[in-house]
Coordinates of C-alpha atoms and ligand atoms in Angstrom, one line a residue:
D282 CA 116.1 131.0 72.2
A283 CA 119.6 129.6 72.6
D284 CA 118.6 128.4 75.9
L285 CA 115.6 126.6 74.5
L286 CA 117.8 124.6 72.1
L287 CA 120.2 123.6 74.8
G288 CA 117.3 122.4 76.9
V289 CA 118.4 124.6 79.8
R290 CA 115.8 125.1 82.5
V291 CA 115.1 128.8 82.7
A292 CA 113.2 129.8 85.9
P293 CA 110.1 132.0 85.4
M294 CA 111.1 135.6 85.8
S295 CA 109.0 138.1 87.6
G296 CA 106.5 139.4 85.1
G297 CA 108.5 137.8 82.3
L298 CA 107.9 134.8 80.1
V299 CA 108.1 131.3 81.2
V300 CA 110.3 129.2 78.9
V301 CA 108.0 126.3 78.2
L302 CA 110.0 124.0 75.9
A303 CA 112.9 124.0 78.2
D304 CA 110.9 123.1 81.1
D305 CA 109.1 120.3 79.2
L306 CA 112.4 118.8 78.2
T307 CA 113.5 118.6 81.8
D308 CA 110.1 117.3 82.9
A309 CA 110.2 114.5 80.3
R310 CA 113.4 113.1 81.7
R311 CA 112.3 113.6 85.2
V312 CA 109.0 111.9 84.6
E313 CA 110.6 108.8 83.1
A314 CA 112.8 108.3 86.1
I315 CA 109.9 108.9 88.4
R316 CA 107.9 106.3 86.4
R317 CA 110.6 103.7 86.7
D318 CA 110.9 103.6 90.5
F319 CA 107.2 104.3 90.9
V320 CA 106.5 100.8 89.4
A321 CA 109.0 99.2 91.8
N322 CA 107.3 100.9 94.8
V323 CA 103.8 100.0 93.6
S324 CA 104.5 96.4 93.4
H325 CA 106.0 96.3 96.8
E326 CA 103.1 98.3 98.4
L327 CA 100.4 96.2 96.8
K328 CA 101.9 93.0 98.2
T329 CA 101.3 93.9 101.7
P330 CA 97.5 94.3 101.7
I331 CA 97.0 91.4 99.2
G332 CA 99.1 89.2 101.4
A333 CA 97.1 90.2 104.4
V334 CA 93.8 89.5 102.7
S335 CA 94.9 86.0 101.7
L336 CA 96.3 85.2 105.2
L337 CA 93.0 86.3 106.6
A338 CA 91.0 84.1 104.2
E339 CA 93.1 81.1 105.4
A340 CA 92.4 82.1 109.1
V341 CA 88.7 82.3 108.4
E342 CA 88.7 78.8 106.9
E343 CA 90.6 77.4 109.9
A344 CA 88.4 79.2 112.4
A345 CA 85.1 78.0 110.9
D346 CA 83.7 76.6 114.1
D347 CA 84.6 79.8 116.1
P348 CA 82.1 82.4 114.9
E349 CA 83.6 85.2 117.1
A350 CA 87.1 84.6 115.4
V351 CA 85.5 84.5 112.0
R352 CA 83.8 87.9 112.6
R353 CA 87.0 89.4 113.8
F354 CA 89.0 88.1 110.7
A355 CA 86.3 89.2 108.3
A356 CA 86.3 92.7 109.8
R357 CA 90.1 92.8 109.3
M358 CA 89.6 91.7 105.7
G359 CA 87.2 94.6 105.3
I360 CA 89.7 97.1 106.4
E361 CA 92.6 95.6 104.2
S362 CA 90.3 95.6 101.2
T363 CA 89.4 99.3 101.8
R364 CA 93.0 100.1 102.1
L365 CA 93.8 98.2 98.9
A366 CA 91.0 100.0 97.0
D367 CA 92.2 103.4 98.1
L368 CA 95.8 102.5 97.2
V369 CA 94.8 101.5 93.8
S370 CA 92.8 104.6 93.2
Q371 CA 95.7 106.9 94.4
I372 CA 98.1 104.9 92.2
I373 CA 95.8 105.5 89.2
D374 CA 95.7 109.3 90.1
L375 CA 99.3 109.6 90.3
S376 CA 100.1 107.6 87.1
R377 CA 97.5 109.8 85.2
L378 CA 99.3 112.9 86.6
Q379 CA 102.7 111.6 85.5
A380 CA 101.3 111.0 82.0
T381 CA 99.9 114.6 81.8
D382 CA 101.6 117.1 79.5
P383 CA 102.5 119.8 82.1
M384 CA 101.1 122.5 79.8
G385 CA 98.3 120.4 78.5
R386 CA 95.2 121.8 80.1
A387 CA 95.7 125.4 81.2
D388 CA 92.4 127.1 81.8
T389 CA 91.6 130.1 84.1
V390 CA 90.6 128.5 87.3
E391 CA 88.7 130.2 90.1
I392 CA 90.3 129.3 93.4
D393 CA 86.9 129.9 95.2
D394 CA 85.4 127.0 93.0
V395 CA 88.4 124.7 93.9
L396 CA 88.1 125.4 97.6
I397 CA 84.3 124.8 97.7
E398 CA 84.5 121.6 95.7
A399 CA 87.4 120.2 97.7
V400 CA 85.8 121.0 101.1
D401 CA 82.5 119.5 99.9
R402 CA 84.2 116.3 99.0
C403 CA 85.4 115.9 102.6
R404 CA 82.2 117.1 104.3
V405 CA 80.8 113.7 105.2
D406 CA 84.1 112.6 106.5
A407 CA 84.5 115.7 108.5
E408 CA 81.0 115.2 110.1
E409 CA 81.8 111.7 111.0
R410 CA 85.1 112.7 112.6
E411 CA 83.4 115.7 114.3
V412 CA 85.9 118.1 112.8
T413 CA 84.8 121.7 111.6
I414 CA 86.1 123.0 108.3
T415 CA 86.1 126.8 107.7
V416 CA 86.9 128.5 104.4
A417 CA 88.4 132.0 104.9
G418 CA 90.7 134.3 103.1
E419 CA 90.3 136.3 99.8
N420 CA 87.7 135.6 97.2
G421 CA 88.0 136.1 93.4
L422 CA 91.6 134.8 93.0
Q423 CA 92.5 133.0 89.8
V424 CA 95.3 130.8 88.5
M425 CA 96.0 129.1 85.2
G426 CA 95.8 125.4 85.5
D427 CA 93.7 122.2 85.6
Q428 CA 90.6 122.6 88.0
Q429 CA 90.3 118.9 88.6
Q430 CA 93.9 118.4 89.6
L431 CA 93.9 121.5 91.8
T432 CA 90.7 120.3 93.6
T433 CA 92.3 116.8 94.1
A434 CA 95.4 118.5 95.7
I435 CA 93.4 120.7 98.1
G436 CA 91.1 117.7 98.7
N437 CA 94.1 115.6 99.7
L438 CA 95.4 118.3 102.1
V439 CA 91.9 118.7 103.7
E440 CA 91.5 115.0 104.0
N441 CA 94.8 114.6 105.7
A442 CA 93.9 117.5 108.1
L443 CA 90.8 115.6 109.2
V444 CA 92.4 112.2 109.4
Y445 CA 95.4 113.5 111.6
S446 CA 93.1 115.4 113.9
D447 CA 91.0 114.4 117.0
P448 CA 87.2 115.0 117.3
G449 CA 86.5 118.6 118.0
A450 CA 89.5 119.8 115.9
R451 CA 89.2 122.8 113.5
V452 CA 90.5 122.9 110.0
V453 CA 90.8 126.3 108.2
V454 CA 91.3 126.5 104.4
A455 CA 92.3 129.9 103.1
A456 CA 93.5 131.4 99.9
R457 CA 95.5 134.6 99.8
R458 CA 97.4 136.7 97.3
Q459 CA 101.2 136.7 98.1
V460 CA 103.5 139.1 96.3
R461 CA 107.2 138.7 96.8
D462 CA 109.6 138.1 93.9
D463 CA 106.6 136.9 91.9
D464 CA 102.8 137.1 92.2
Y465 CA 101.3 134.0 93.8
V466 CA 98.2 132.6 95.2
A467 CA 98.8 130.8 98.4
I468 CA 96.2 128.3 99.6
T469 CA 96.8 127.2 103.2
V470 CA 95.1 124.2 104.9
S471 CA 95.7 124.4 108.7
D472 CA 94.7 122.0 111.4
N473 CA 95.3 121.9 115.1
G474 CA 95.8 118.1 114.9
I475 CA 98.6 115.6 115.9
G476 CA 101.4 117.3 114.0
I477 CA 104.5 115.9 112.4
P478 CA 108.0 115.5 113.9
T479 CA 110.4 118.1 112.5
D480 CA 112.9 115.6 111.4
Q481 CA 110.4 113.9 109.1
L482 CA 108.8 117.0 107.5
E483 CA 110.8 116.7 104.3
R484 CA 110.2 113.1 103.9
I485 CA 106.3 113.1 104.0
F486 CA 106.2 114.3 100.4
E487 CA 107.9 111.1 99.1
R488 CA 105.8 108.4 97.6
F489 CA 104.5 105.9 100.1
Y490 CA 106.2 107.6 103.0
R491 CA 104.2 107.5 106.2
V492 CA 105.4 109.2 109.5
D493 CA 104.4 106.4 111.7
Y494 CA 103.4 103.1 110.1
A495 CA 101.1 102.0 112.9
R496 CA 99.5 105.4 113.3
S497 CA 99.0 106.0 109.5
R498 CA 97.9 102.5 108.8
A499 CA 95.1 102.7 111.5
N500 CA 93.8 105.6 109.4
G501 CA 94.0 103.7 106.1
G502 CA 96.6 105.9 104.6
S503 CA 98.5 104.9 101.5
G504 CA 101.4 107.4 101.8
L505 CA 100.6 108.7 98.3
G506 CA 98.4 111.7 99.1
L507 CA 101.2 114.3 99.6
S508 CA 103.3 113.1 96.7
I509 CA 100.2 113.6 94.5
V510 CA 99.9 117.2 95.9
K511 CA 103.6 117.8 95.2
H512 CA 103.2 116.6 91.7
I513 CA 100.2 118.8 91.0
A514 CA 102.1 121.8 92.4
A515 CA 105.0 121.1 90.1
V516 CA 102.9 120.7 87.0
H517 CA 101.4 124.1 87.8
H518 CA 104.9 125.7 88.3
G519 CA 104.1 126.1 91.9
D520 CA 105.2 124.4 95.1
V521 CA 104.0 123.0 98.4
A522 CA 105.4 123.8 101.8
V523 CA 104.6 122.6 105.4
W524 CA 104.8 124.0 108.9
S525 CA 104.2 121.6 111.7
Q526 CA 104.6 121.3 115.4
L527 CA 104.1 118.0 117.2
G528 CA 100.9 118.0 119.3
Q529 CA 99.9 121.5 117.9
G530 CA 99.1 121.1 114.3
S531 CA 100.1 121.5 110.8
T532 CA 99.8 124.0 108.0
F533 CA 100.3 123.0 104.4
T534 CA 100.6 125.9 101.8
L535 CA 100.1 125.3 98.1
R536 CA 101.5 128.2 96.1
L537 CA 100.6 128.8 92.6
P538 CA 101.6 131.6 90.2
A539 CA 98.6 134.0 90.1
Q540 CA 97.0 134.6 86.8
H541 CA 97.9 138.1 85.8
D542 CA 94.8 140.1 85.0
H543 CA 95.8 142.3 82.2
D544 CA 92.7 144.3 82.4
S545 CA 93.5 145.8 85.8
E546 CA 96.2 148.4 86.6
Q547 CA 99.5 147.2 88.1
D548 CA 98.3 147.7 91.6
H549 CA 99.9 144.9 93.6
D550 CA 103.7 145.2 93.5
Q551 CA 104.2 147.4 96.6
D552 CA 103.4 144.8 99.2
P553 CA 106.4 144.9 101.7
D554 CA 106.5 141.2 102.4
Ligands
ADP785 P1 98.7 109.1 104.0 O1 97.9 108.3 103.0 O2 99.6 108.1 104.8 O3 98.0 110.0 104.7 P2 100.3 111.2 102.7 O4 101.2 111.3 101.7 O5 99.0 112.0 102.5 O6 99.9 109.7 103.0 O7 100.9 111.8 104.0 C1 102.2 111.2 104.4 C2 102.3 111.2 106.0 O8 102.4 112.5 106.5 C3 101.1 110.7 106.6 O9 101.3 109.2 106.8 C4 101.1 111.4 108.1 O10 101.9 110.7 108.9 C5 101.7 112.8 107.7 N1 100.7 113.8 107.5 C6 100.2 114.2 106.3 N2 99.3 115.3 106.6 C7 99.2 115.4 108.0 C8 98.6 116.3 108.9 N3 97.7 117.3 108.4 N4 98.8 116.2 110.2 C9 99.6 115.3 110.7 N5 100.4 114.4 109.9 C10 100.2 114.5 108.6

């Protein structure tokens, strides 16, 4: 209780209580700081596609008697508008998340439902890109949290796995129970796609960060997908990690505290790893 009054952040202990108020206090300050530079980033990022669209509109006017050029500029405008629309919808997602009370909605969530729904959302895109998605791992795992947010997080990881892979690639989504200091559900999304340079692995979770501007832009990326994933992980007292090798592929792991099933005996604390 003394820790609560001081606003000290107390890490969740194995099998112990999570100190909610202390966490919320820290979150409130952090969220405010995040919000301030988020607004600055957003204004900057919106200017690029908006600027491109208005330049292209001028170009169309000037090229009125060259139908081929008009067609080219119009196609380019379509791409920029799609990019703008995606960007705006991700900005809305992220700002909604930032406004969420971290402990606001905490229901029992079936991980099977999350994986099925997330993969379903990406199915059309996967078919177009000729990438196979497989769901593997354990069934019946549960966490406490917000099902919509968790589906968004896994959906973003699967979408990236598709986008940064070549036709014929394979994406595997799997959930496993992982017992170390604590009891976790680890959801991995693996691809055998283009991979990420080691020196940039830490930066990819930053808002608006893209590994290679040309390569990501060609895919219409906003650079917000992974920061949304990271935010959802934090809100759920979990984390997200990445392993990647250039040219070989990437594996993203979202770890969430498992929901302890009080009805069953303590049968899962002898796992050696
Ligand atoms: P974007 O909208 O650009 O995909 P993200 O935040 O989702 O933004 O990802 C940030 C960057 O991380 C991407 O631009 C991409 O370069 C890299 N990245 C993310 N996921 C993968 C992946 N599965 N394989 C290769 N690179 C990836």
